[in-house]
PDB file of C-alpha atoms in Angstrom:
ATOM      1  CA  MET A   1       0.000   0.000   0.000  1.00 41.00           C
ATOM      2  CA  GLY A   2       2.743   2.418   0.962  1.00 41.00           C
ATOM      3  CA  SER A   3       4.525   2.057  -2.372  1.00 39.00           C
ATOM      4  CA  ARG A   4       1.471   3.370  -4.211  1.00 42.00           C
ATOM      5  CA  VAL A   5       1.493   6.778  -2.584  1.00 40.00           C
ATOM      6  CA  PRO A   6       4.645   8.150  -4.307  1.00 40.00           C
ATOM      7  CA  GLY A   7       3.314   6.950  -7.659  1.00 43.00           C
ATOM      8  CA  CYS A   8       0.014   8.738  -7.084  1.00 44.00           C
ATOM      9  CA  ARG A   9       1.842  11.904  -6.112  1.00 48.00           C
ATOM     10  CA  THR A  10       3.982  11.733  -9.241  1.00 48.00           C
ATOM     11  CA  THR A  11       0.903  11.227 -11.419  1.00 49.00           C
ATOM     12  CA  PHE A  12      -0.955  14.163  -9.890  1.00 49.00           C
ATOM     13  CA  ALA A  13       2.142  16.369 -10.109  1.00 56.00           C
ATOM     14  CA  ALA A  14       2.565  15.531 -13.796  1.00 56.00           C
ATOM     15  CA  ALA A  15      -1.122  16.175 -14.464  1.00 56.00           C
ATOM     16  CA  ALA A  16      -0.924  19.543 -12.715  1.00 57.00           C
ATOM     17  CA  ARG A  17       2.053  20.601 -14.841  1.00 60.00           C
ATOM     18  CA  LEU A  18       0.528  19.429 -18.124  1.00 59.00           C
ATOM     19  CA  ARG A  19      -2.926  20.904 -17.452  1.00 56.00           C
ATOM     20  CA  PRO A  20      -2.161  24.411 -18.820  1.00 58.00           C
ATOM     21  CA  PHE A  21      -0.964  22.884 -22.103  1.00 58.00           C
ATOM     22  CA  LEU A  22      -3.704  20.274 -22.573  1.00 58.00           C
ATOM     23  CA  ILE A  23      -6.827  21.959 -21.194  1.00 59.00           C
ATOM     24  CA  PRO A  24      -7.898  25.318 -22.638  1.00 60.00           C
ATOM     25  CA  GLU A  25      -8.579  27.866 -19.930  1.00 59.00           C
ATOM     26  CA  SER A  26     -11.701  30.011 -19.821  1.00 56.00           C
ATOM     27  CA  LYS A  27     -11.503  33.375 -18.085  1.00 59.00           C
ATOM     28  CA  ASP A  28     -14.002  36.081 -17.284  1.00 56.00           C
ATOM     29  CA  ARG A  29     -12.890  39.266 -19.031  1.00 62.00           C
ATOM     30  CA  ASN A  30     -14.013  41.308 -16.021  1.00 62.00           C
ATOM     31  CA  PRO A  31     -13.577  39.117 -12.939  1.00 60.00           C
ATOM     32  CA  GLY A  32     -13.967  41.997 -10.484  1.00 63.00           C
ATOM     33  CA  LYS A  33     -12.906  42.053  -6.843  1.00 74.00           C
ATOM     34  CA  PRO A  34     -14.258  40.110  -3.853  1.00 76.00           C
ATOM     35  CA  ASP A  35     -17.177  41.924  -2.228  1.00 75.00           C
ATOM     36  CA  LEU A  36     -17.106  41.430   1.547  1.00 88.00           C
ATOM     37  CA  PRO A  37     -20.580  42.948   2.191  1.00 87.00           C
ATOM     38  CA  SER A  38     -22.083  40.374  -0.187  1.00 88.00           C
ATOM     39  CA  VAL A  39     -20.394  37.562   1.725  1.00 88.00           C
ATOM     40  CA  VAL A  40     -21.760  38.876   5.027  1.00 92.00           C
ATOM     41  CA  LEU A  41     -25.252  39.315   3.573  1.00 91.00           C
ATOM     42  CA  SER A  42     -25.261  35.757   2.230  1.00 89.00           C
ATOM     43  CA  ILE A  43     -24.412  34.432   5.699  1.00 90.00           C
ATOM     44  CA  PHE A  44     -27.108  36.542   7.343  1.00 92.00           C
ATOM     45  CA  THR A  45     -29.561  35.250   4.735  1.00 91.00           C
ATOM     46  CA  MET A  46     -29.099  31.516   5.174  1.00 86.00           C
ATOM     47  CA  ALA A  47     -28.120  31.125   8.836  1.00 89.00           C
ATOM     48  CA  PRO A  48     -31.267  32.729  10.355  1.00 90.00           C
ATOM     49  CA  VAL A  49     -33.587  30.865   7.970  1.00 88.00           C
ATOM     50  CA  VAL A  50     -32.072  27.467   8.778  1.00 84.00           C
ATOM     51  CA  TYR A  51     -31.984  28.254  12.499  1.00 87.00           C
ATOM     52  CA  GLY A  52     -35.625  29.339  12.412  1.00 87.00           C
ATOM     53  CA  ILE A  53     -36.670  26.140  10.633  1.00 82.00           C
ATOM     54  CA  LYS A  54     -34.905  23.932  13.173  1.00 79.00           C
ATOM     55  CA  GLU A  55     -36.218  25.919  16.152  1.00 82.00           C
ATOM     56  CA  ALA A  56     -39.746  25.664  14.768  1.00 79.00           C
ATOM     57  CA  ALA A  57     -39.352  21.887  14.613  1.00 69.00           C
ATOM     58  CA  VAL A  58     -38.239  21.657  18.242  1.00 69.00           C
ATOM     59  CA  HIS A  59     -40.344  24.337  19.935  1.00 71.00           C
ATOM     60  CA  GLY A  60     -43.162  24.923  17.458  1.00 71.00           C
ATOM     61  CA  PHE A  61     -43.671  27.776  15.026  1.00 76.00           C
ATOM     62  CA  GLY A  62     -43.833  30.842  17.227  1.00 80.00           C
ATOM     63  CA  PRO A  63     -42.646  34.463  17.234  1.00 86.00           C
ATOM     64  CA  GLY A  64     -38.985  33.491  17.712  1.00 86.00           C
ATOM     65  CA  PRO A  65     -38.542  31.179  14.703  1.00 85.00           C
ATOM     66  CA  ALA A  66     -40.745  33.458  12.590  1.00 90.00           C
ATOM     67  CA  ALA A  67     -38.558  36.449  13.443  1.00 93.00           C
ATOM     68  CA  PHE A  68     -35.379  34.607  12.489  1.00 92.00           C
ATOM     69  CA  MET A  69     -36.817  33.455   9.166  1.00 90.00           C
ATOM     70  CA  ALA A  70     -38.216  36.911   8.396  1.00 94.00           C
ATOM     71  CA  PHE A  71     -34.834  38.477   9.143  1.00 94.00           C
ATOM     72  CA  GLY A  72     -33.101  35.982   6.859  1.00 92.00           C
ATOM     73  CA  LEU A  73     -35.559  36.651   4.039  1.00 92.00           C
ATOM     74  CA  ALA A  74     -35.088  40.400   4.464  1.00 94.00           C
ATOM     75  CA  MET A  75     -31.315  39.978   4.252  1.00 93.00           C
ATOM     76  CA  GLY A  76     -31.854  37.852   1.155  1.00 91.00           C
ATOM     77  CA  ILE A  77     -33.730  40.691  -0.525  1.00 93.00           C
ATOM     78  CA  VAL A  78     -30.939  43.119   0.367  1.00 93.00           C
ATOM     79  CA  PHE A  79     -28.397  40.603  -0.967  1.00 91.00           C
ATOM     80  CA  VAL A  80     -30.174  40.276  -4.321  1.00 90.00           C
ATOM     81  CA  ARG A  81     -30.533  44.048  -4.673  1.00 92.00           C
ATOM     82  CA  ARG A  82     -26.841  44.505  -3.975  1.00 91.00           C
ATOM     83  CA  GLN A  83     -25.903  41.897  -6.587  1.00 86.00           C
ATOM     84  CA  ARG A  84     -27.991  43.729  -9.158  1.00 86.00           C
ATOM     85  CA  SER A  85     -26.242  47.007  -8.386  1.00 86.00           C
ATOM     86  CA  LEU A  86     -22.681  45.670  -8.694  1.00 83.00           C
ATOM     87  CA  ALA A  87     -20.791  45.624 -11.975  1.00 78.00           C
ATOM     88  CA  SER A  88     -19.068  42.382 -10.894  1.00 79.00           C
ATOM     89  CA  PRO A  89     -21.411  40.700  -8.392  1.00 80.00           C
ATOM     90  CA  MET A  90     -20.471  37.787  -6.167  1.00 80.00           C
ATOM     91  CA  LEU A  91     -23.572  35.973  -7.456  1.00 79.00           C
ATOM     92  CA  ASP A  92     -24.676  37.090 -10.894  1.00 80.00           C
ATOM     93  CA  VAL A  93     -28.451  36.952 -10.433  1.00 82.00           C
ATOM     94  CA  ARG A  94     -28.915  38.252 -13.972  1.00 84.00           C
ATOM     95  CA  LEU A  95     -28.115  34.757 -15.220  1.00 83.00           C
ATOM     96  CA  PHE A  96     -31.442  33.611 -13.771  1.00 85.00           C
ATOM     97  CA  ARG A  97     -33.233  35.558 -16.498  1.00 85.00           C
ATOM     98  CA  ASN A  98     -32.321  32.643 -18.747  1.00 86.00           C
ATOM     99  CA  LYS A  99     -35.166  30.148 -18.341  1.00 87.00           C
ATOM    100  CA  VAL A 100     -33.012  27.113 -19.143  1.00 87.00           C
ATOM    101  CA  PHE A 101     -30.398  28.176 -16.597  1.00 88.00           C
ATOM    102  CA  SER A 102     -32.879  28.894 -13.798  1.00 87.00           C
ATOM    103  CA  THR A 103     -34.812  25.671 -14.405  1.00 88.00           C
ATOM    104  CA  ALA A 104     -31.620  23.594 -14.357  1.00 87.00           C
ATOM    105  CA  ILE A 105     -30.460  25.238 -11.118  1.00 88.00           C
ATOM    106  CA  THR A 106     -33.855  24.453  -9.578  1.00 87.00           C
ATOM    107  CA  ALA A 107     -33.449  20.824 -10.653  1.00 86.00           C
ATOM    108  CA  ASN A 108     -30.057  20.687  -8.931  1.00 85.00           C
ATOM    109  CA  VAL A 109     -31.485  22.093  -5.710  1.00 87.00           C
ATOM    110  CA  LEU A 110     -34.399  19.639  -5.731  1.00 85.00           C
ATOM    111  CA  SER A 111     -32.110  16.690  -6.498  1.00 84.00           C
ATOM    112  CA  LEU A 112     -29.810  17.334  -3.557  1.00 85.00           C
ATOM    113  CA  PHE A 113     -32.759  18.305  -1.345  1.00 86.00           C
ATOM    114  CA  SER A 114     -34.341  14.902  -1.852  1.00 82.00           C
ATOM    115  CA  MET A 115     -31.113  12.885  -1.663  1.00 85.00           C
ATOM    116  CA  THR A 116     -29.667  14.395   1.512  1.00 84.00           C
ATOM    117  CA  GLY A 117     -33.041  14.421   3.247  1.00 81.00           C
ATOM    118  CA  PHE A 118     -33.473  10.706   2.571  1.00 84.00           C
ATOM    119  CA  ILE A 119     -29.958   9.754   3.633  1.00 85.00           C
ATOM    120  CA  TYR A 120     -30.351  11.855   6.803  1.00 80.00           C
ATOM    121  CA  PHE A 121     -33.101   9.601   8.126  1.00 79.00           C
ATOM    122  CA  PHE A 122     -32.012   6.361   6.442  1.00 83.00           C
ATOM    123  CA  ALA A 123     -28.593   6.299   8.107  1.00 84.00           C
ATOM    124  CA  GLN A 124     -30.317   6.661  11.484  1.00 81.00           C
ATOM    125  CA  HIS A 125     -32.844   3.979  10.595  1.00 81.00           C
ATOM    126  CA  LEU A 126     -30.168   1.438   9.702  1.00 85.00           C
ATOM    127  CA  GLN A 127     -28.174   2.046  12.872  1.00 83.00           C
ATOM    128  CA  LEU A 128     -30.799   2.830  15.515  1.00 80.00           C
ATOM    129  CA  VAL A 129     -33.758   0.756  14.290  1.00 80.00           C
ATOM    130  CA  GLU A 130     -32.108  -2.117  12.399  1.00 80.00           C
ATOM    131  CA  GLY A 131     -29.125  -2.247  14.774  1.00 81.00           C
ATOM    132  CA  GLN A 132     -26.416  -2.028  12.119  1.00 82.00           C
ATOM    133  CA  SER A 133     -22.969  -0.603  12.803  1.00 86.00           C
ATOM    134  CA  PRO A 134     -21.882   2.631  11.056  1.00 84.00           C
ATOM    135  CA  MET A 135     -19.704   0.533   8.730  1.00 88.00           C
ATOM    136  CA  GLN A 136     -22.580  -1.803   7.850  1.00 87.00           C
ATOM    137  CA  ALA A 137     -24.912   1.138   7.243  1.00 85.00           C
ATOM    138  CA  GLY A 138     -22.372   2.785   4.964  1.00 86.00           C
ATOM    139  CA  ILE A 139     -21.798  -0.397   2.970  1.00 89.00           C
ATOM    140  CA  ALA A 140     -25.558  -0.890   2.601  1.00 88.00           C
ATOM    141  CA  MET A 141     -25.849   2.482   0.861  1.00 86.00           C
ATOM    142  CA  VAL A 142     -22.897   1.985  -1.502  1.00 88.00           C
ATOM    143  CA  PRO A 143     -24.910   0.279  -4.325  1.00 89.00           C
ATOM    144  CA  ALA A 144     -27.332   3.205  -4.490  1.00 87.00           C
ATOM    145  CA  LEU A 145     -24.516   5.739  -4.558  1.00 86.00           C
ATOM    146  CA  LEU A 146     -22.831   3.787  -7.356  1.00 90.00           C
ATOM    147  CA  ALA A 147     -26.167   3.791  -9.182  1.00 90.00           C
ATOM    148  CA  THR A 148     -26.027   7.591  -9.136  1.00 88.00           C
ATOM    149  CA  ILE A 149     -22.771   7.477 -11.104  1.00 89.00           C
ATOM    150  CA  VAL A 150     -23.992   4.812 -13.529  1.00 90.00           C
ATOM    151  CA  ALA A 151     -27.244   6.696 -14.169  1.00 89.00           C
ATOM    152  CA  GLY A 152     -25.269   9.831 -14.963  1.00 87.00           C
ATOM    153  CA  LEU A 153     -23.220   7.940 -17.543  1.00 88.00           C
ATOM    154  CA  VAL A 154     -26.214   6.196 -19.106  1.00 88.00           C
ATOM    155  CA  VAL A 155     -28.340   9.309 -19.667  1.00 88.00           C
ATOM    156  CA  VAL A 156     -25.632  11.217 -21.565  1.00 85.00           C
ATOM    157  CA  PRO A 157     -26.241   9.409 -24.897  1.00 86.00           C
ATOM    158  CA  LEU A 158     -30.006   9.526 -24.284  1.00 84.00           C
ATOM    159  CA  VAL A 159     -30.169  13.309 -24.673  1.00 82.00           C
ATOM    160  CA  LYS A 160     -29.220  12.868 -28.328  1.00 82.00           C
ATOM    161  CA  ARG A 161     -32.637  11.269 -28.861  1.00 86.00           C
ATOM    162  CA  ILE A 162     -34.716  12.723 -26.020  1.00 85.00           C
ATOM    163  CA  ARG A 163     -35.104  16.363 -25.016  1.00 87.00           C
ATOM    164  CA  PRO A 164     -32.815  17.148 -22.039  1.00 84.00           C
ATOM    165  CA  GLY A 165     -35.665  18.791 -20.149  1.00 84.00           C
ATOM    166  CA  LEU A 166     -37.686  15.585 -20.371  1.00 88.00           C
ATOM    167  CA  VAL A 167     -34.750  13.565 -19.008  1.00 87.00           C
ATOM    168  CA  VAL A 168     -34.376  15.938 -16.046  1.00 88.00           C
ATOM    169  CA  ALA A 169     -38.113  15.902 -15.333  1.00 88.00           C
ATOM    170  CA  SER A 170     -38.177  12.103 -15.531  1.00 89.00           C
ATOM    171  CA  GLY A 171     -35.269  11.884 -13.092  1.00 88.00           C
ATOM    172  CA  LEU A 172     -37.030  14.112 -10.576  1.00 87.00           C
ATOM    173  CA  ALA A 173     -40.231  12.100 -11.013  1.00 89.00           C
ATOM    174  CA  LEU A 174     -38.323   8.880 -10.324  1.00 89.00           C
ATOM    175  CA  SER A 175     -36.936  10.482  -7.160  1.00 86.00           C
ATOM    176  CA  ALA A 176     -40.486  11.197  -6.017  1.00 85.00           C
ATOM    177  CA  VAL A 177     -41.414   7.566  -6.729  1.00 87.00           C
ATOM    178  CA  GLY A 178     -38.530   6.498  -4.500  1.00 85.00           C
ATOM    179  CA  TYR A 179     -39.952   8.554  -1.656  1.00 79.00           C
ATOM    180  CA  LEU A 180     -43.410   7.072  -2.221  1.00 80.00           C
ATOM    181  CA  VAL A 181     -42.007   3.533  -2.093  1.00 81.00           C
ATOM    182  CA  ALA A 182     -40.338   4.390   1.207  1.00 77.00           C
ATOM    183  CA  ALA A 183     -43.470   6.015   2.613  1.00 73.00           C
ATOM    184  CA  LEU A 184     -45.850   3.206   1.631  1.00 74.00           C
ATOM    185  CA  GLY A 185     -43.573   0.227   2.274  1.00 66.00           C
ATOM    186  CA  ASN A 186     -44.040  -2.417   4.950  1.00 62.00           C
ATOM    187  CA  HIS A 187     -41.816  -1.420   7.869  1.00 60.00           C
ATOM    188  CA  SER A 188     -41.879  -4.925   9.356  1.00 60.00           C
ATOM    189  CA  GLN A 189     -40.004  -6.475   6.425  1.00 64.00           C
ATOM    190  CA  GLY A 190     -36.629  -4.966   7.242  1.00 68.00           C
ATOM    191  CA  PRO A 191     -34.648  -2.352   5.319  1.00 76.00           C
ATOM    192  CA  GLY A 192     -35.039  -3.973   1.898  1.00 78.00           C
ATOM    193  CA  TYR A 193     -37.856  -1.708   0.723  1.00 78.00           C
ATOM    194  CA  LEU A 194     -35.936   1.347   1.909  1.00 82.00           C
ATOM    195  CA  LEU A 195     -32.845   0.226   0.002  1.00 86.00           C
ATOM    196  CA  THR A 196     -35.041  -0.175  -3.085  1.00 86.00           C
ATOM    197  CA  ALA A 197     -36.441   3.310  -2.534  1.00 86.00           C
ATOM    198  CA  LEU A 198     -32.934   4.735  -2.158  1.00 88.00           C
ATOM    199  CA  LEU A 199     -31.879   2.992  -5.378  1.00 90.00           C
ATOM    200  CA  LEU A 200     -34.764   4.597  -7.293  1.00 90.00           C
ATOM    201  CA  LEU A 201     -33.974   7.946  -5.732  1.00 89.00           C
ATOM    202  CA  ALA A 202     -30.285   7.634  -6.610  1.00 90.00           C
ATOM    203  CA  ILE A 203     -31.004   6.758 -10.249  1.00 91.00           C
ATOM    204  CA  GLY A 204     -33.370   9.712 -10.519  1.00 89.00           C
ATOM    205  CA  VAL A 205     -30.943  12.150  -8.916  1.00 88.00           C
ATOM    206  CA  GLY A 206     -27.986  10.902 -10.960  1.00 88.00           C
ATOM    207  CA  SER A 207     -29.953  11.319 -14.180  1.00 89.00           C
ATOM    208  CA  ALA A 208     -31.348  14.754 -13.357  1.00 87.00           C
ATOM    209  CA  GLU A 209     -28.230  16.420 -12.006  1.00 84.00           C
ATOM    210  CA  THR A 210     -25.947  15.180 -14.793  1.00 85.00           C
ATOM    211  CA  ILE A 211     -28.080  16.690 -17.540  1.00 87.00           C
ATOM    212  CA  SER A 212     -28.957  19.811 -15.552  1.00 86.00           C
ATOM    213  CA  ASN A 213     -25.255  20.581 -15.098  1.00 82.00           C
ATOM    214  CA  ASP A 214     -24.747  20.361 -18.851  1.00 83.00           C
ATOM    215  CA  LEU A 215     -27.749  22.636 -19.405  1.00 85.00           C
ATOM    216  CA  ILE A 216     -26.396  25.168 -16.905  1.00 85.00           C
ATOM    217  CA  LEU A 217     -23.031  25.530 -18.637  1.00 82.00           C
ATOM    218  CA  GLY A 218     -24.564  25.460 -22.102  1.00 80.00           C
ATOM    219  CA  ALA A 219     -27.025  28.243 -21.298  1.00 80.00           C
ATOM    220  CA  VAL A 220     -24.421  30.953 -20.589  1.00 80.00           C
ATOM    221  CA  PRO A 221     -21.614  32.606 -22.587  1.00 79.00           C
ATOM    222  CA  ALA A 222     -18.173  31.029 -22.325  1.00 77.00           C
ATOM    223  CA  ASP A 223     -16.797  33.873 -20.206  1.00 74.00           C
ATOM    224  CA  LYS A 224     -19.592  33.290 -17.671  1.00 77.00           C
ATOM    225  CA  ALA A 225     -18.976  29.551 -17.370  1.00 76.00           C
ATOM    226  CA  GLY A 226     -17.079  30.006 -14.103  1.00 77.00           C
ATOM    227  CA  ALA A 227     -19.893  32.071 -12.583  1.00 78.00           C
ATOM    228  CA  ALA A 228     -22.484  29.554 -13.788  1.00 82.00           C
ATOM    229  CA  SER A 229     -20.489  26.671 -12.336  1.00 82.00           C
ATOM    230  CA  ALA A 230     -20.211  28.505  -9.014  1.00 80.00           C
ATOM    231  CA  ILE A 231     -23.967  29.066  -8.923  1.00 83.00           C
ATOM    232  CA  SER A 232     -24.510  25.396  -9.752  1.00 84.00           C
ATOM    233  CA  GLU A 233     -22.267  24.408  -6.844  1.00 82.00           C
ATOM    234  CA  THR A 234     -24.166  26.831  -4.611  1.00 83.00           C
ATOM    235  CA  GLY A 235     -27.369  25.109  -5.703  1.00 83.00           C
ATOM    236  CA  TYR A 236     -25.900  21.793  -4.568  1.00 81.00           C
ATOM    237  CA  GLU A 237     -24.991  23.223  -1.175  1.00 83.00           C
ATOM    238  CA  LEU A 238     -28.364  24.938  -0.815  1.00 84.00           C
ATOM    239  CA  GLY A 239     -30.233  21.752  -1.687  1.00 84.00           C
ATOM    240  CA  SER A 240     -28.184  19.725   0.789  1.00 83.00           C
ATOM    241  CA  LEU A 241     -28.648  22.337   3.499  1.00 81.00           C
ATOM    242  CA  LEU A 242     -32.395  22.667   3.013  1.00 82.00           C
ATOM    243  CA  GLY A 243     -32.876  18.918   2.627  1.00 82.00           C
ATOM    244  CA  THR A 244     -31.291  18.323   6.013  1.00 80.00           C
ATOM    245  CA  ALA A 245     -32.938  21.330   7.667  1.00 79.00           C
ATOM    246  CA  VAL A 246     -36.476  21.031   6.292  1.00 80.00           C
ATOM    247  CA  LEU A 247     -36.938  17.259   6.051  1.00 77.00           C
ATOM    248  CA  GLY A 248     -34.853  16.730   9.187  1.00 77.00           C
ATOM    249  CA  SER A 249     -37.042  19.204  11.057  1.00 78.00           C
ATOM    250  CA  ILE A 250     -40.192  17.438   9.867  1.00 78.00           C
ATOM    251  CA  LEU A 251     -38.732  14.165  11.132  1.00 78.00           C
ATOM    252  CA  THR A 252     -37.816  15.678  14.515  1.00 77.00           C
ATOM    253  CA  ALA A 253     -41.161  17.398  15.006  1.00 77.00           C
ATOM    254  CA  SER A 254     -43.142  14.290  14.073  1.00 79.00           C
ATOM    255  CA  TYR A 255     -40.949  12.080  16.284  1.00 78.00           C
ATOM    256  CA  GLN A 256     -41.555  14.319  19.276  1.00 78.00           C
ATOM    257  CA  HIS A 257     -45.272  14.459  18.539  1.00 79.00           C
ATOM    258  CA  HIS A 258     -45.696  10.668  18.330  1.00 78.00           C
ATOM    259  CA  LEU A 259     -43.359   9.705  21.181  1.00 80.00           C
ATOM    260  CA  LEU A 260     -45.203   8.108  24.120  1.00 81.00           C
ATOM    261  CA  LEU A 261     -42.743   7.671  26.972  1.00 79.00           C
ATOM    262  CA  PRO A 262     -43.271   4.947  29.587  1.00 78.00           C
ATOM    263  CA  GLY A 263     -45.149   6.403  32.541  1.00 72.00           C
ATOM    264  CA  GLU A 264     -42.390   5.648  35.052  1.00 69.00           C
ATOM    265  CA  LEU A 265     -39.731   7.458  33.002  1.00 71.00           C
ATOM    266  CA  SER A 266     -38.834  10.991  34.050  1.00 69.00           C
ATOM    267  CA  GLY A 267     -35.924  13.346  34.630  1.00 73.00           C
ATOM    268  CA  HIS A 268     -32.853  13.573  32.410  1.00 76.00           C
ATOM    269  CA  ALA A 269     -33.570  10.286  30.611  1.00 74.00           C
ATOM    270  CA  GLY A 270     -36.982  11.573  29.554  1.00 75.00           C
ATOM    271  CA  GLU A 271     -35.561  14.852  28.281  1.00 78.00           C
ATOM    272  CA  ARG A 272     -32.896  13.089  26.213  1.00 78.00           C
ATOM    273  CA  SER A 273     -35.469  10.689  24.807  1.00 79.00           C
ATOM    274  CA  ARG A 274     -37.721  13.533  23.668  1.00 80.00           C
ATOM    275  CA  GLU A 275     -34.931  15.160  21.662  1.00 76.00           C
ATOM    276  CA  THR A 276     -33.932  12.388  19.233  1.00 78.00           C
ATOM    277  CA  LEU A 277     -34.061   8.636  18.706  1.00 80.00           C
ATOM    278  CA  ALA A 278     -30.316   8.482  19.392  1.00 82.00           C
ATOM    279  CA  GLY A 279     -30.914  10.162  22.748  1.00 81.00           C
ATOM    280  CA  ALA A 280     -33.632   7.647  23.573  1.00 82.00           C
ATOM    281  CA  VAL A 281     -31.419   4.669  22.673  1.00 82.00           C
ATOM    282  CA  ASP A 282     -28.573   6.041  24.794  1.00 83.00           C
ATOM    283  CA  ALA A 283     -30.932   6.702  27.697  1.00 81.00           C
ATOM    284  CA  ALA A 284     -32.424   3.209  27.423  1.00 79.00           C
ATOM    285  CA  ALA A 285     -28.968   1.672  27.845  1.00 82.00           C
ATOM    286  CA  THR A 286     -28.716   3.231  31.329  1.00 80.00           C
ATOM    287  CA  LEU A 287     -32.107   1.966  32.546  1.00 80.00           C
ATOM    288  CA  PRO A 288     -33.242  -1.393  33.925  1.00 81.00           C
ATOM    289  CA  GLN A 289     -33.917  -3.776  31.042  1.00 80.00           C
ATOM    290  CA  PRO A 290     -37.756  -3.822  31.115  1.00 81.00           C
ATOM    291  CA  LEU A 291     -37.954  -0.025  31.218  1.00 82.00           C
ATOM    292  CA  GLY A 292     -35.132   0.364  28.694  1.00 80.00           C
ATOM    293  CA  ASP A 293     -36.792  -2.049  26.267  1.00 82.00           C
ATOM    294  CA  ALA A 294     -40.107  -0.214  26.598  1.00 85.00           C
ATOM    295  CA  LEU A 295     -38.414   3.130  25.934  1.00 82.00           C
ATOM    296  CA  THR A 296     -36.544   1.789  22.895  1.00 82.00           C
ATOM    297  CA  ALA A 297     -39.725   0.317  21.409  1.00 83.00           C
ATOM    298  CA  ALA A 298     -41.657   3.557  21.948  1.00 83.00           C
ATOM    299  CA  ALA A 299     -38.874   5.689  20.473  1.00 83.00           C
ATOM    300  CA  ARG A 300     -38.479   3.475  17.407  1.00 83.00           C
ATOM    301  CA  ALA A 301     -42.227   3.533  16.787  1.00 80.00           C
ATOM    302  CA  ALA A 302     -42.230   7.332  17.023  1.00 80.00           C
ATOM    303  CA  PHE A 303     -39.232   7.534  14.697  1.00 78.00           C
ATOM    304  CA  GLU A 304     -40.968   5.364  12.101  1.00 74.00           C
ATOM    305  CA  SER A 305     -44.049   7.586  12.289  1.00 71.00           C
ATOM    306  CA  GLY A 306     -41.851  10.647  11.912  1.00 65.00           C
ATOM    307  CA  SER A 307     -39.870   9.225   9.014  1.00 64.00           C
ATOM    308  CA  THR A 308     -43.098   8.312   7.212  1.00 64.00           C
ATOM    309  CA  SER A 309     -44.230  11.945   7.489  1.00 59.00           C
ATOM    310  CA  GLN A 310     -40.837  13.069   6.237  1.00 57.00           C
ATOM    311  CA  ARG A 311     -40.876  10.742   3.233  1.00 56.00           C
ATOM    312  CA  ARG A 312     -44.383  11.799   2.260  1.00 57.00           C
ATOM    313  CA  SER A 313     -43.247  15.420   2.412  1.00 56.00           C
ATOM    314  CA  GLY A 314     -40.224  14.580   0.270  1.00 51.00           C
ATOM    315  CA  SER A 315     -42.335  12.886  -2.388  1.00 50.00           C
ATOM    316  CA  SER A 316     -44.535  15.950  -2.748  1.00 52.00           C
TER     317      SER A 316
END
């Protein structure tokens, strides 16, 4: 194993040196300077919105979460207005006037929203409900993740015969079918139906995001390819962030709503159990076996109810 490392380093070093000669470089004629106020505004846009969503899931939608989300949205409006006023904006919102570009970015956001939201609950399900180790849970998800890559390779020649927009829409529809399979499956039959659902979701996401990325870069001038690629990457991050925040919050809120703790349980163990399934499993390990088993069963039932609500939300 050790002898392979120097060879890899040599290969990467050679590739780095040859890159300027073999790969044509594309530059923005007017790259502009970094705009610190835009960076600050982007942070004050996303952070309060995500915090408000998660607080609403834990404590209910009240004045506090609403204020945070309203503040974030207000900062978002200021951010967009600033980008429009700059000659060289951090995020060129004018690119969104192109319908193909904006639709493809939306597809990217939805793809990552659905994928990360599903994996967020599925990893917990495999470990805390099915009793698998982190390694086993990771290995169980490998086929679906490989399917994402294969789907991306398979759909490339398809767009020569089928409209790209139809391929993207079909991929997103298949993702929704994956969520429906997960939501309507028989929970007593083990994780097989969830693995099938994840496979469908992965194929759909791999198909949609591969073609949408090509549409994004093809919809802008060559000197804006870097900006378009950056926006595409931002769409990935935004989709992942919102998938975890929104669908994760739905899961948490539904879990807490459905959780029926054993009557004799109170104190710190009860508080930990109300927060998450992981907290309930940890608390159960410190209790006498009959009480611990009852707590684990109640928490897993609540988690399954919560994850069903989450998957139905994801499919819509």
